[in-house]
Short mmCIF file of C-alpha atoms and ligand atoms in Angstrom, two decimals:
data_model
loop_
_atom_site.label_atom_id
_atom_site.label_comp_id
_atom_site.label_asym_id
_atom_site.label_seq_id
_atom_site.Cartn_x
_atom_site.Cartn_y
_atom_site.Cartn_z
CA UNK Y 1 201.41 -65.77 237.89
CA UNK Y 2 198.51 -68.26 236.84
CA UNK Y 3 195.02 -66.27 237.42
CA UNK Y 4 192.24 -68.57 239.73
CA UNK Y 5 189.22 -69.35 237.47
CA UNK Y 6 186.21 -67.77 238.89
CA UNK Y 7 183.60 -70.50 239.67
CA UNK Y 8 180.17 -69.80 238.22
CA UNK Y 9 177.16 -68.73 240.02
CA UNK Y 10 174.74 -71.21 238.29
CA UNK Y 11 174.82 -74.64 237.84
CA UNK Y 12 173.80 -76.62 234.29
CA UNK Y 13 170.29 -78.04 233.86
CA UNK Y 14 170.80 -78.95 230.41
CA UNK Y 15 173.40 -79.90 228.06
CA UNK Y 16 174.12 -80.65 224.41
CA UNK Y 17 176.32 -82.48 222.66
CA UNK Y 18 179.40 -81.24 220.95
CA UNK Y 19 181.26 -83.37 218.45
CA UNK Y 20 185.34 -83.44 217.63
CA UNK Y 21 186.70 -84.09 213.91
CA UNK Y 22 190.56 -85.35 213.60
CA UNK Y 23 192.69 -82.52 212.27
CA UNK Y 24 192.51 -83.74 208.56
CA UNK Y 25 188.98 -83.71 208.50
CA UNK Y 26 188.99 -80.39 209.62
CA UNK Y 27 191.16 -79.42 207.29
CA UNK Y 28 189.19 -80.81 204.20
CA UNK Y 29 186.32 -79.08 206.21
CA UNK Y 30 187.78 -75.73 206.13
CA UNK Y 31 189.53 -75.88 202.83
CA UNK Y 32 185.91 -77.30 201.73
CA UNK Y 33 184.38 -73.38 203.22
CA UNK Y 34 186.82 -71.88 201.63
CA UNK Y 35 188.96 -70.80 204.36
CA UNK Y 36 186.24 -68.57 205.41
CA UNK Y 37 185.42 -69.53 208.80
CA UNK Y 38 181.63 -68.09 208.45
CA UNK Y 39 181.34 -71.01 205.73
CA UNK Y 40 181.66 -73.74 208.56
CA UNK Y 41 179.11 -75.55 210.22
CA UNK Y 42 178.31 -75.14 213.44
CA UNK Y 43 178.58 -78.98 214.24
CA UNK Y 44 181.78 -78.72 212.88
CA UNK Y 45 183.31 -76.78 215.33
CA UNK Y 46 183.90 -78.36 218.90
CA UNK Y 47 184.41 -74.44 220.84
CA UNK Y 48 182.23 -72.15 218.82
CA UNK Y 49 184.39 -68.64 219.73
CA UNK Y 50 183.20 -66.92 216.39
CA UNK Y 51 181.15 -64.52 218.38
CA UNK Y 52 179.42 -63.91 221.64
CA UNK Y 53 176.13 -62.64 219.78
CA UNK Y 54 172.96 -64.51 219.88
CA UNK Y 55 175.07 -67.54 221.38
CA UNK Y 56 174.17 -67.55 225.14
CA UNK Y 57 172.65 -70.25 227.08
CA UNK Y 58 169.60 -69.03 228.67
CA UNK Y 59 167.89 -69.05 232.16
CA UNK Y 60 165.28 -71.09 233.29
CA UNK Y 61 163.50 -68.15 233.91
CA UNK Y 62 163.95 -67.29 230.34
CA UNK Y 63 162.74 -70.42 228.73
CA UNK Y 64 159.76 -70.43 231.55
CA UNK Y 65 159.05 -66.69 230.26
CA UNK Y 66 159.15 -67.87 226.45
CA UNK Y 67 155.86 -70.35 227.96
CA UNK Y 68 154.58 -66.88 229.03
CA UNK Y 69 155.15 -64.55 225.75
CA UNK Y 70 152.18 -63.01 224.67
CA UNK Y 71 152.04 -63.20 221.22
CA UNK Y 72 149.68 -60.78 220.50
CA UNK Y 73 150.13 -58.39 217.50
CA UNK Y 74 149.88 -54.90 219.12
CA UNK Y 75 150.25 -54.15 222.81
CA UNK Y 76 151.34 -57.53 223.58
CA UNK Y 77 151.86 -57.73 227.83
CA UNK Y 78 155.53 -59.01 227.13
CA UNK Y 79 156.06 -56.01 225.17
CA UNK Y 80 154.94 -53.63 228.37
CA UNK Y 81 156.82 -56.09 230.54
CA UNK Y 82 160.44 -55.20 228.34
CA UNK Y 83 159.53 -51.48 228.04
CA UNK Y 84 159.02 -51.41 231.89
CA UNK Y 85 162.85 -53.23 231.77
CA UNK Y 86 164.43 -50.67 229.43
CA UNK Y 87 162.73 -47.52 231.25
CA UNK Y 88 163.95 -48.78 234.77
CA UNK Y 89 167.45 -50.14 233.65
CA UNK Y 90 168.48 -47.09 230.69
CA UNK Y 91 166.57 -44.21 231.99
CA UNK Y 92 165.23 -43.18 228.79
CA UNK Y 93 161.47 -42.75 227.31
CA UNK Y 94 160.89 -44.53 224.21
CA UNK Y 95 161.97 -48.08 223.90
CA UNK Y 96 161.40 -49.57 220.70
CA UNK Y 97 162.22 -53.45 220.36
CA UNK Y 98 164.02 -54.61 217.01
CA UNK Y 99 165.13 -58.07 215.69
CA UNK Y 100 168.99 -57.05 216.51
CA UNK Y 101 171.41 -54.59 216.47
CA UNK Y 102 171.71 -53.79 212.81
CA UNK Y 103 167.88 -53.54 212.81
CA UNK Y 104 167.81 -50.70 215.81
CA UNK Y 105 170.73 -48.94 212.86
CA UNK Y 106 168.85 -49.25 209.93
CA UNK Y 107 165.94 -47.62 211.80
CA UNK Y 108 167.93 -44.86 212.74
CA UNK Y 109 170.66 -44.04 210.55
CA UNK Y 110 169.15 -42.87 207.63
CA UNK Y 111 167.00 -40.37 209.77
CA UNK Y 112 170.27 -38.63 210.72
CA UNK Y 113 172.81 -39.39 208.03
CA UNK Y 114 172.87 -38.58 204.50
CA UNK Y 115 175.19 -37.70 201.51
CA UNK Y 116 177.80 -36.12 202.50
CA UNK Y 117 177.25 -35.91 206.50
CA UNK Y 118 179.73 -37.94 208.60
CA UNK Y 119 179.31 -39.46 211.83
CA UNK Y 120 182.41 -40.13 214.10
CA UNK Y 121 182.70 -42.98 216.97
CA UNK Y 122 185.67 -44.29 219.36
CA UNK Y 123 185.03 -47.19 216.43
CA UNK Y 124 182.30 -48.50 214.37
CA UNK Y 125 181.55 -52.37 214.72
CA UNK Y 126 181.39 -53.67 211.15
CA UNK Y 127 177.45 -53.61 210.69
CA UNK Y 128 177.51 -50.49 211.97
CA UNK Y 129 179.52 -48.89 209.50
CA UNK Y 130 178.29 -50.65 206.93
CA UNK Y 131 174.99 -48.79 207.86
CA UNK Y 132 176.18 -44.90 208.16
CA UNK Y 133 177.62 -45.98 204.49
CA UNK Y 134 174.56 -47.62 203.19
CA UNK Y 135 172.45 -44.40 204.25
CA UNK Y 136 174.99 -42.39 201.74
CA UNK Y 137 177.29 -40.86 204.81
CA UNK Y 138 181.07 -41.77 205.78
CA UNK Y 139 182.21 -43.67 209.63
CA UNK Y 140 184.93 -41.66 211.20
CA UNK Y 141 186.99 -43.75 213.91
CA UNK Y 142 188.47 -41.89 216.65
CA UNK Y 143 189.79 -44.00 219.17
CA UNK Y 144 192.59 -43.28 221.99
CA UNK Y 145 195.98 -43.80 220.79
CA UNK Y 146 196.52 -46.31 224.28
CA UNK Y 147 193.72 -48.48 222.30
CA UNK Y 148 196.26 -49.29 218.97
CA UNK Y 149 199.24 -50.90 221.02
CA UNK Y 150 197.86 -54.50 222.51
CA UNK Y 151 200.94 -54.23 224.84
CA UNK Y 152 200.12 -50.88 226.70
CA UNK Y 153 198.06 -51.79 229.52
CA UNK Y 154 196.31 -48.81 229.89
CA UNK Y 155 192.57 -48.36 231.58
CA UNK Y 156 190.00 -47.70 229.68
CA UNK Y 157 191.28 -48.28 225.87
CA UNK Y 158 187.96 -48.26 224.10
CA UNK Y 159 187.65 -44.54 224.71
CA UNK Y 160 187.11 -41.91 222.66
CA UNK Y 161 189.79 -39.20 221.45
CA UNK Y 162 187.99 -36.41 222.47
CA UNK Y 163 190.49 -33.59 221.00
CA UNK Y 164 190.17 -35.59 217.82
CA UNK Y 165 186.81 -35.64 217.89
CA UNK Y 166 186.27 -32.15 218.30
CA UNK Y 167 189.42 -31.56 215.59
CA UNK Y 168 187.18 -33.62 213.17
CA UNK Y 169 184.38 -31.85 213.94
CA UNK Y 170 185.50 -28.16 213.13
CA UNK Y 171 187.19 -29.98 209.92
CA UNK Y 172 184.36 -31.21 208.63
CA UNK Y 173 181.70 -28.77 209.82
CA UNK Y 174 179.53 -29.21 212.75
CA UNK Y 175 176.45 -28.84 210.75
CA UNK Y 176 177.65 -32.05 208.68
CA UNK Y 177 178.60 -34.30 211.38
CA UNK Y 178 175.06 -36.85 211.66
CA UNK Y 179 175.62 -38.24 214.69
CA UNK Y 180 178.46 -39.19 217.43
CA UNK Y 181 178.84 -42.63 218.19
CA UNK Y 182 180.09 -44.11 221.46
CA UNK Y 183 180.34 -47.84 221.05
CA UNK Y 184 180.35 -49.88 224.83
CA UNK Y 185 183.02 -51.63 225.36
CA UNK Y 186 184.69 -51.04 222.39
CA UNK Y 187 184.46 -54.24 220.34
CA UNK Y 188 186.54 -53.45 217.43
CA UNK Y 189 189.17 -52.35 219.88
CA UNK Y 190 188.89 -55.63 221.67
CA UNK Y 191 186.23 -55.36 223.62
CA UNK Y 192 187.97 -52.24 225.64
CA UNK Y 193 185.52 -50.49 228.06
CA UNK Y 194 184.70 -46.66 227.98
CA UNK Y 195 184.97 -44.60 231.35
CA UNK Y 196 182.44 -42.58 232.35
CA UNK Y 197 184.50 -39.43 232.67
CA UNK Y 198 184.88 -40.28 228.84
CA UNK Y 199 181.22 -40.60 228.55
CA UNK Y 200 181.57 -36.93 230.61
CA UNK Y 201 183.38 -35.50 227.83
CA UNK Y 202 182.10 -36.88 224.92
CA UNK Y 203 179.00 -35.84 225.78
CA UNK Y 204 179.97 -32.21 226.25
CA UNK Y 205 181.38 -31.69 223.26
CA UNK Y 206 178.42 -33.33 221.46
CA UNK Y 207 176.18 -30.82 223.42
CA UNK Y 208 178.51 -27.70 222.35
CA UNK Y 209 178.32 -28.49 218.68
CA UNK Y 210 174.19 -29.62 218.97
CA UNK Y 211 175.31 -33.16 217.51
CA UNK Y 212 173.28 -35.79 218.89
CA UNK Y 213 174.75 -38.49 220.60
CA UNK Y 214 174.09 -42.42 219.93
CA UNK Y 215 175.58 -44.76 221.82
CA UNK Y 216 175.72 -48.67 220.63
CA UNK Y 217 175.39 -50.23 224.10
CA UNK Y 218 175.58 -54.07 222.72
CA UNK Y 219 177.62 -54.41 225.67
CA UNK Y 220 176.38 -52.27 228.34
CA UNK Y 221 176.98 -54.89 231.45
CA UNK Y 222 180.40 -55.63 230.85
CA UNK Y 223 181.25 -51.76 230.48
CA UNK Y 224 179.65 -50.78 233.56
CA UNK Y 225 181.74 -53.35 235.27
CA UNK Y 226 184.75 -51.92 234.39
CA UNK Y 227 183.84 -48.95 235.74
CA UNK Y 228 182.87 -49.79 238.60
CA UNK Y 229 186.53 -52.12 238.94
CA UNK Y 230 188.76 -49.23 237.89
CA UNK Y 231 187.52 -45.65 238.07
CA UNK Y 232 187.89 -44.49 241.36
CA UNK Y 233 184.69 -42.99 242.19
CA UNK Y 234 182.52 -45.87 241.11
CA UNK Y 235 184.04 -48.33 243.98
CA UNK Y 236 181.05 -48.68 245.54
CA UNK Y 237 178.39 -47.73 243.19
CA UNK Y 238 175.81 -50.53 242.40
CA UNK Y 239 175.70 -51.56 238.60
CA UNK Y 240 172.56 -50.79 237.70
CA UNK Y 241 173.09 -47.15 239.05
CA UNK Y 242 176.50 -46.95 237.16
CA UNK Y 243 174.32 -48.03 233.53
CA UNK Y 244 171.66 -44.91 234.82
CA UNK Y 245 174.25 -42.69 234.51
CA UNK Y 246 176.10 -44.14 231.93
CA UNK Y 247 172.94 -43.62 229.69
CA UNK Y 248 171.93 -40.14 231.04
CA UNK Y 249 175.36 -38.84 228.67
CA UNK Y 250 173.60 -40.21 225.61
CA UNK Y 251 170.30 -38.86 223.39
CA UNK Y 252 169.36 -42.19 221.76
CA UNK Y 253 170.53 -46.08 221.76
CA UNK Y 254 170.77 -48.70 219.05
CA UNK Y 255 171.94 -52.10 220.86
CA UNK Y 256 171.65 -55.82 219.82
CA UNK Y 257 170.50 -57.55 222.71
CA UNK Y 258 172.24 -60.69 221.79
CA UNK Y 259 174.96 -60.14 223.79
CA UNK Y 260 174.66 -58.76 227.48
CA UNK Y 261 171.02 -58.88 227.52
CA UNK Y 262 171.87 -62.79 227.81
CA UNK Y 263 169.49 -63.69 224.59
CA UNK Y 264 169.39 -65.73 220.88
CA UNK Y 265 167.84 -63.18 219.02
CA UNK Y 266 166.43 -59.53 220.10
CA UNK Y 267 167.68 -55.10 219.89
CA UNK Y 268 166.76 -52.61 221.17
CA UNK Y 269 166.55 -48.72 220.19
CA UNK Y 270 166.32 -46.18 222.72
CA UNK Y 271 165.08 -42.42 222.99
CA UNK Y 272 165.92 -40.31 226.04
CA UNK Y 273 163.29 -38.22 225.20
CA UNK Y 274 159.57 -39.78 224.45
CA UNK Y 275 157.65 -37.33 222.57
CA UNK Y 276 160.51 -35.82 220.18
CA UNK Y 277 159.45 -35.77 216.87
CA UNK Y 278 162.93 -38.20 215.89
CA UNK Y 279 160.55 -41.16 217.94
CA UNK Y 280 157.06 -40.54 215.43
CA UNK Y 281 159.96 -41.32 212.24
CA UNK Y 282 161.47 -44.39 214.38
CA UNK Y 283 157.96 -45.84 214.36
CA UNK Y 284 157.18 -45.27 210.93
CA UNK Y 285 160.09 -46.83 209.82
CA UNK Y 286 160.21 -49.65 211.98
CA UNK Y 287 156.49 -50.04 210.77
CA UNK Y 288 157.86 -50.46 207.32
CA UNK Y 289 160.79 -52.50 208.17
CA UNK Y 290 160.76 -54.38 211.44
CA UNK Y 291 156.87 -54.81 212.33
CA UNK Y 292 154.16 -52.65 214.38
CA UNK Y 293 156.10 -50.59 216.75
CA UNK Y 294 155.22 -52.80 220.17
CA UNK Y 295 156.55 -56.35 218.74
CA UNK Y 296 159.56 -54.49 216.17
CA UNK Y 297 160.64 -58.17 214.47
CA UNK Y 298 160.22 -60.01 218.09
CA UNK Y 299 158.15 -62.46 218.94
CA UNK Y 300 156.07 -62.30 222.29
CA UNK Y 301 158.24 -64.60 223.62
CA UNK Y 302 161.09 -63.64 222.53
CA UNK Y 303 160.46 -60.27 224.15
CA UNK Y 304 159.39 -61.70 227.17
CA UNK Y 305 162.84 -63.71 227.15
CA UNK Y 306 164.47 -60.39 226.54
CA UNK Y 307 162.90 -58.55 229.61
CA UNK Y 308 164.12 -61.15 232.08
CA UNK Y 309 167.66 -60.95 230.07
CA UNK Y 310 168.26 -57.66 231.11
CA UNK Y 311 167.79 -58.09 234.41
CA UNK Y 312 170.02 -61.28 234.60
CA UNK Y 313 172.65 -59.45 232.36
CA UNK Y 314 173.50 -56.97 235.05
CA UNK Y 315 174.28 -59.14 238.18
CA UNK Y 316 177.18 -58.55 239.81
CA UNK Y 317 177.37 -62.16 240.50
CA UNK Y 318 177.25 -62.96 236.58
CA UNK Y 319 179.88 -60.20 235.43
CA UNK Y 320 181.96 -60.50 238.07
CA UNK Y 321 182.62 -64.32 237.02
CA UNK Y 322 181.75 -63.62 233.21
CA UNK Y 323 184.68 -61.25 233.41
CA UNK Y 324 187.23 -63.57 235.52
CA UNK Y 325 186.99 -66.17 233.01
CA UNK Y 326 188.45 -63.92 230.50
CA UNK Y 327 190.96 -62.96 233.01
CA UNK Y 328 191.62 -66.56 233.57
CA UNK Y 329 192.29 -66.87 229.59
CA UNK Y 330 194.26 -64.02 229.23
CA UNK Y 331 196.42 -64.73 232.41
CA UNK Y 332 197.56 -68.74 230.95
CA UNK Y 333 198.23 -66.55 227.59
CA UNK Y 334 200.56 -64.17 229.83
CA UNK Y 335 201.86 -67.38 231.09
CA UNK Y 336 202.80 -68.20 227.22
CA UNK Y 337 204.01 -65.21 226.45
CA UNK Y 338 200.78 -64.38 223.55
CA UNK Y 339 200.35 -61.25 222.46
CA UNK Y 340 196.77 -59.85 222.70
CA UNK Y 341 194.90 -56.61 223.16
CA UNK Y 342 196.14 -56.08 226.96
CA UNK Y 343 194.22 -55.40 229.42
CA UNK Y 344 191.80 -58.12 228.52
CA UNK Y 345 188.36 -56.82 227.30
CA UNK Y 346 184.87 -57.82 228.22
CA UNK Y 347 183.48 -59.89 225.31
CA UNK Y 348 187.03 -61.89 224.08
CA UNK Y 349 190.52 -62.57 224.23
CA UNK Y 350 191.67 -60.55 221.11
CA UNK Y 351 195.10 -62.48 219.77
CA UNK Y 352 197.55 -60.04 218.76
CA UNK Y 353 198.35 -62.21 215.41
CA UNK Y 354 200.59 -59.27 214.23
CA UNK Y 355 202.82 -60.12 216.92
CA UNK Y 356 202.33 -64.36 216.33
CA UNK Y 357 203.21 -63.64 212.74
CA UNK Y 358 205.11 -60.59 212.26
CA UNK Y 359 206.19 -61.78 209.00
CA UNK Y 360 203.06 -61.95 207.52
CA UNK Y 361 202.00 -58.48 205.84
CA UNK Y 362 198.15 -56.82 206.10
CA UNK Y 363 197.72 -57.85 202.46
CA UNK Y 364 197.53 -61.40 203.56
CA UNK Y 365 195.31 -61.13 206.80
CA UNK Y 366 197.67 -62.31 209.26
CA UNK Y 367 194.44 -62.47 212.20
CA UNK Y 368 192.65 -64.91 209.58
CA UNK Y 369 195.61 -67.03 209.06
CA UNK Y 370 195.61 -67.34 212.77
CA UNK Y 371 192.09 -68.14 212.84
CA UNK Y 372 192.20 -70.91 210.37
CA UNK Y 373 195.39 -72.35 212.04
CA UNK Y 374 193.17 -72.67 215.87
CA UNK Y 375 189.85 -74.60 213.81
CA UNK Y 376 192.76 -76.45 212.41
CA UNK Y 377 194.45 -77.40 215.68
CA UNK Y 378 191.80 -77.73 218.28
CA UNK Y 379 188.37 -77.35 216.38
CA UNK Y 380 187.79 -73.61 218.32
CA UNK Y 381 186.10 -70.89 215.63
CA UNK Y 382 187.25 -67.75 216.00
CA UNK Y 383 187.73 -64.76 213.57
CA UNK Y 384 189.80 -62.16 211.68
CA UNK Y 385 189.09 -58.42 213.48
CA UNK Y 386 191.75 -56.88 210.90
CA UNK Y 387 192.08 -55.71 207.88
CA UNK Y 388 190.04 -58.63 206.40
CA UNK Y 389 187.24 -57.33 208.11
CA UNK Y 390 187.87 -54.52 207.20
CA UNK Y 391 187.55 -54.61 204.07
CA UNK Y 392 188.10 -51.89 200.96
CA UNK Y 393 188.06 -47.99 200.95
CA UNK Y 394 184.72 -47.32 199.31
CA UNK Y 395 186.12 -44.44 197.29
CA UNK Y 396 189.04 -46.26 195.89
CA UNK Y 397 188.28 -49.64 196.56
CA UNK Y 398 192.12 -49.87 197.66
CA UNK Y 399 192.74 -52.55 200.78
CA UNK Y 400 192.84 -50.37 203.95
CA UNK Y 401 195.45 -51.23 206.42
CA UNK Y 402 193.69 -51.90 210.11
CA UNK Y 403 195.11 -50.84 212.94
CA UNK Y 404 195.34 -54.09 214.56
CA UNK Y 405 195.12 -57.69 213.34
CA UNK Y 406 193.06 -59.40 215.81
CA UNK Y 407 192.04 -63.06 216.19
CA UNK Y 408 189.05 -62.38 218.19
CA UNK Y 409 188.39 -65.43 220.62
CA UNK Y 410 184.69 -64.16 221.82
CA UNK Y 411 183.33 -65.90 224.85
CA UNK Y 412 179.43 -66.95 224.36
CA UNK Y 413 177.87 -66.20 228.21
CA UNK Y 414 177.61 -68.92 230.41
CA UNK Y 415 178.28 -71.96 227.94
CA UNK Y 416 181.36 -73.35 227.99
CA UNK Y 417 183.86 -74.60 231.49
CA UNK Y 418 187.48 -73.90 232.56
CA UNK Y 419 188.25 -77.09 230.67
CA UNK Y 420 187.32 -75.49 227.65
CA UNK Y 421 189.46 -72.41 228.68
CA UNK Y 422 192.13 -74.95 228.45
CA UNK Y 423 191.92 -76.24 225.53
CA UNK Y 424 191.67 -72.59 224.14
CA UNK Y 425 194.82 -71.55 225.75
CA UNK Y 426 196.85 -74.86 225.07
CA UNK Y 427 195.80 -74.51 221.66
CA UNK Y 428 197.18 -71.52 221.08
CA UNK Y 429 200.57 -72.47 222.88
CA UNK Y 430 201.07 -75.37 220.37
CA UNK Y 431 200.54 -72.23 216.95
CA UNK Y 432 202.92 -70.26 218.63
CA UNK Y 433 205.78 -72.67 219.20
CA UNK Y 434 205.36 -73.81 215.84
CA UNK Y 435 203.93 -70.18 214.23
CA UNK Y 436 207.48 -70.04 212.25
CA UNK Y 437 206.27 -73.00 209.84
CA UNK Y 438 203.46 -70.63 209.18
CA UNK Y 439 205.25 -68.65 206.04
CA UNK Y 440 202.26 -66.74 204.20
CA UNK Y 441 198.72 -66.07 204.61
CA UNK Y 442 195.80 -65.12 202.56
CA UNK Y 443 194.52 -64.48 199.37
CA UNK Y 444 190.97 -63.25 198.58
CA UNK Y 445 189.93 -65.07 195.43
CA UNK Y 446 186.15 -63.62 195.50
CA UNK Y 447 184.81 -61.21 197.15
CA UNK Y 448 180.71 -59.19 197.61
CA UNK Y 449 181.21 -55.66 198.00
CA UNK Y 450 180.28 -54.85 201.33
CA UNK Y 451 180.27 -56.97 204.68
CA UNK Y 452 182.63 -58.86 202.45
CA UNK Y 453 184.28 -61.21 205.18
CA UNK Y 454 181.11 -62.74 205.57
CA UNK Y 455 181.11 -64.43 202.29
CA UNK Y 456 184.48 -63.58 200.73
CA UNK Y 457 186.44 -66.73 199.51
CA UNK Y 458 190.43 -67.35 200.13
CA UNK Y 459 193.26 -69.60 199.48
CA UNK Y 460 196.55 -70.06 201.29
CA UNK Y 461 199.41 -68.42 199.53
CA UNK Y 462 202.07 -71.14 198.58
CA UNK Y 463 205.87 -70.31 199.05
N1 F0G E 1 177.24 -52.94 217.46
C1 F0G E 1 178.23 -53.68 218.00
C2 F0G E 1 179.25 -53.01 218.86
C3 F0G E 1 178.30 -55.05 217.73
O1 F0G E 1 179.29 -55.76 218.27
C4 F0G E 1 177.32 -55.64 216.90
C5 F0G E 1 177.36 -57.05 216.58
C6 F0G E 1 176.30 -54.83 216.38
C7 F0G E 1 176.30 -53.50 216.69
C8 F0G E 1 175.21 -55.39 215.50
O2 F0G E 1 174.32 -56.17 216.23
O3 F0G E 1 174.55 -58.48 215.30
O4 F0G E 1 172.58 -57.84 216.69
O5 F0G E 1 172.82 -56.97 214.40
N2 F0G E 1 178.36 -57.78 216.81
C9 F0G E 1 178.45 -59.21 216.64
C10 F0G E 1 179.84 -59.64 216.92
C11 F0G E 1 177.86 -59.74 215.39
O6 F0G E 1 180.15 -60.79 216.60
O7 F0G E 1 180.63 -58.88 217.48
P1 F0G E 1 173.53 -57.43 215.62
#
């Protein structure tokens, strides 16, 4: 049954232009970035889905705040102005502003991880693990079982296995387990949302063991919206209220702001408590690495841009239709009969490519074969959220086998029209009627040895 495209609450003050290449140019273009799709240009793409970070069209409150940024080095007014934001909105003490996400994690991390400590999560987001590895410790996922079958259209998928959790934690050893990390929604998952009676739980057991508690709240918003749509008790509990107590489970947040907070470039890092001694080490190392603790890597008015973000990011208005239009997506792929990770998430339409091509074995990165085949049809960039991503074991530098091979289709907030929805879905229509002429996949012919998708260079296996 087609799904009704939720009309958006704003209307467009300003456009750019957006250019389309014939098919063989894109394929010289692509076979030109070495099949990687973070080799493209941007201009080269006509629907930019490679991610929803840092891709956002802003407000013209925002751009009239970036007038206002106060660019002043220390205690900058648009610095007060976002700390007043993330007090009111999270609840918690100390807010410390970073450049992005990965920033806010190579603050922390290293001031609670170590050799041979472990931190667990419902699943680390590639820079994220990347950092609990880089400070000398290993990333333990633990998600639901619900979360690693697309087809099961269970509530609530990017939770946490909390008798895992606590089964890894008396393997391991309490006293060696760093942190706990509850990611919101659950992007490697597919954008899956965590409920709060998950939140509940989690939290408990963190408290029972003394392990602290981090969650990476890149995508807040969208979370608390699927709380309040499909846990019970949240009906008729305003959003902000629902993030409040969402936040009041956790000790500490690392978040890139590039996503809900509805801005280019900006993180944040959170303490629930102000004057523990964990906040006098964030400083100092943000000192070192990001800047003097009130700007962190921001610019005033990029901070002041950030401030109004937050705000704007958790309208009821805005998620409500951010959230339908990946309804309206994933209902013309239910139409089609696609495969993705069901129900839809908050961030993108994750494309089951397993099911697409099932003959096509991990080895060869079905999800990136999938990818390359949408730039090729329709110009749209998308990427691999499988075992391309991610990547080798670091012990035995074997290829792991993901759970999941995911095309991840992520939706930048408040850029692109239902026509563009269109195109997305017919595009994929036209791969799968013809996904049988689609025989082998992908070979990695170089490769850095971490974050290697970024950069890694493939060819198409021939036979
Ligand atoms: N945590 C999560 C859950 C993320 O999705 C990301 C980034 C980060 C942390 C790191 O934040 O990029 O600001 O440094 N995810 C982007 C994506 C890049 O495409 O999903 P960052």
């Amino acid at each position: 049954m087609a799904v009704k495209y939720t009309p958006e609450p704003f209307r467009i003050k300003s456009v750019e232009r957006i250019k389309m290449l014939t098919r063989s140019e894109r394929e010289q273009k692509i076979a030109a970035a070495n099949y990687n799709l973070f080799g493209l240009r941007g201009e080269d793409c006509y629907i930019d889905l490679l991610t929803d970070s840092g891709t956002n069209a802003m407000s013209v409150e925002q751009w009239a705040g970036v007038m206002r940024g106060d660019e002043a080095y220390a205690g900058a007014t648009s610095y007060y102005k976002l700390e007043a934001a993330g007090r009111d909105i999270f609840g918690y003490g100390y807010i410390q502003p970073v450049h992005q996400g990965r920033a806010a994690e190579k603050v922390l991390m290293p001031l609670l991880l170590g050799k041979g400590k472990y931190a667990i999560s419902n699943m680390f987001f590639d820079t994220t693990r990347a950092h609990v590895e880089l400070a000398g410790a290993r990333a333990l996922d633990c998600v639901v079982a619900a979360a690693k079958n697309p087809s099961v259209r269970a509530p609530f998928k990017g939770n946490m296995d909390v008798a895992q959790m606590e089964k890894l934690i008396n393997e391991y050893g309490a006293e060696n387990i760093g942190m706990v990390v509850l990611t919101v929604t659950n992007n490697s998952a597919g954008g899956q949302p965590v409920s709060m009676q998950n939140f509940r739980e989690v939290s408990a057991v963190c408290k029972k063991y003394s392990i602290p508690l981090n969650i990476d709240a890149a995508r807040y918003a969208e979370n608390a919206f699927f709380i309040k749509r499909d846990e019970k008790e949240f009906q008729n509990t305003p959003i902000k209220e629902i993030i409040r107590q969402m936040f009041s489970y956790g000790d500490m947040f690392t978040m890139s702001a590039k996503k809900d907070s509805i801005v280019n470039m900006g993180g944040l890092l959170g303490v629930k408590e102000a004057e523990s001694p964990l906040v006098l080490k964030i400083k100092a190392n943000c000192i070192s690495y990001e800047g003097f603790y009130t700007y962190g890597g921001l610019s005033g008015r990029e901070m002041e841009a950030l401030a109004i973000g937050l705000y704007e990011g958790i309208d009821e208005d805005f998620l409500r239709y951010r959230i339908g239009q990946l309804e309206y997506l994933a209902g013309r792929l239910d139409d089609a009969g696609i495969a993705y990770q069901s129900p839809v998430g908050g961030h993108g339409v994750f494309v089951d490519a397993k099911a697409m091509f099932p003959h096509i074995p991990y080895s060869e990165f079905p999800a990136q074969a999938l990818a390359i085949e949408l730039y090729k049809e329709a110009g749209i960039r998308s990427c691999d959220i499988g075992s391309y991503m991610l990547g080798n074991d670091p012990d035995t530098g074997a290829q792991l086998e993901a759970d999941f091979e995911f095309t991840r289709l992520a939706i930048p907030r408040r850029v692109y029209t239902q026509a563009h929805f269109d195109i997305m879905a017919e595009a994929l229509i036209s791969i799968k009627a013809a996904s049988g002429k689609i025989k082998r996949g992908y070979r990695i012919v170089w490769e850095p040895p971490i974050l290697r998708h970024f950069q890694a260079r493939l060819e198409p296996i021939s036979g």
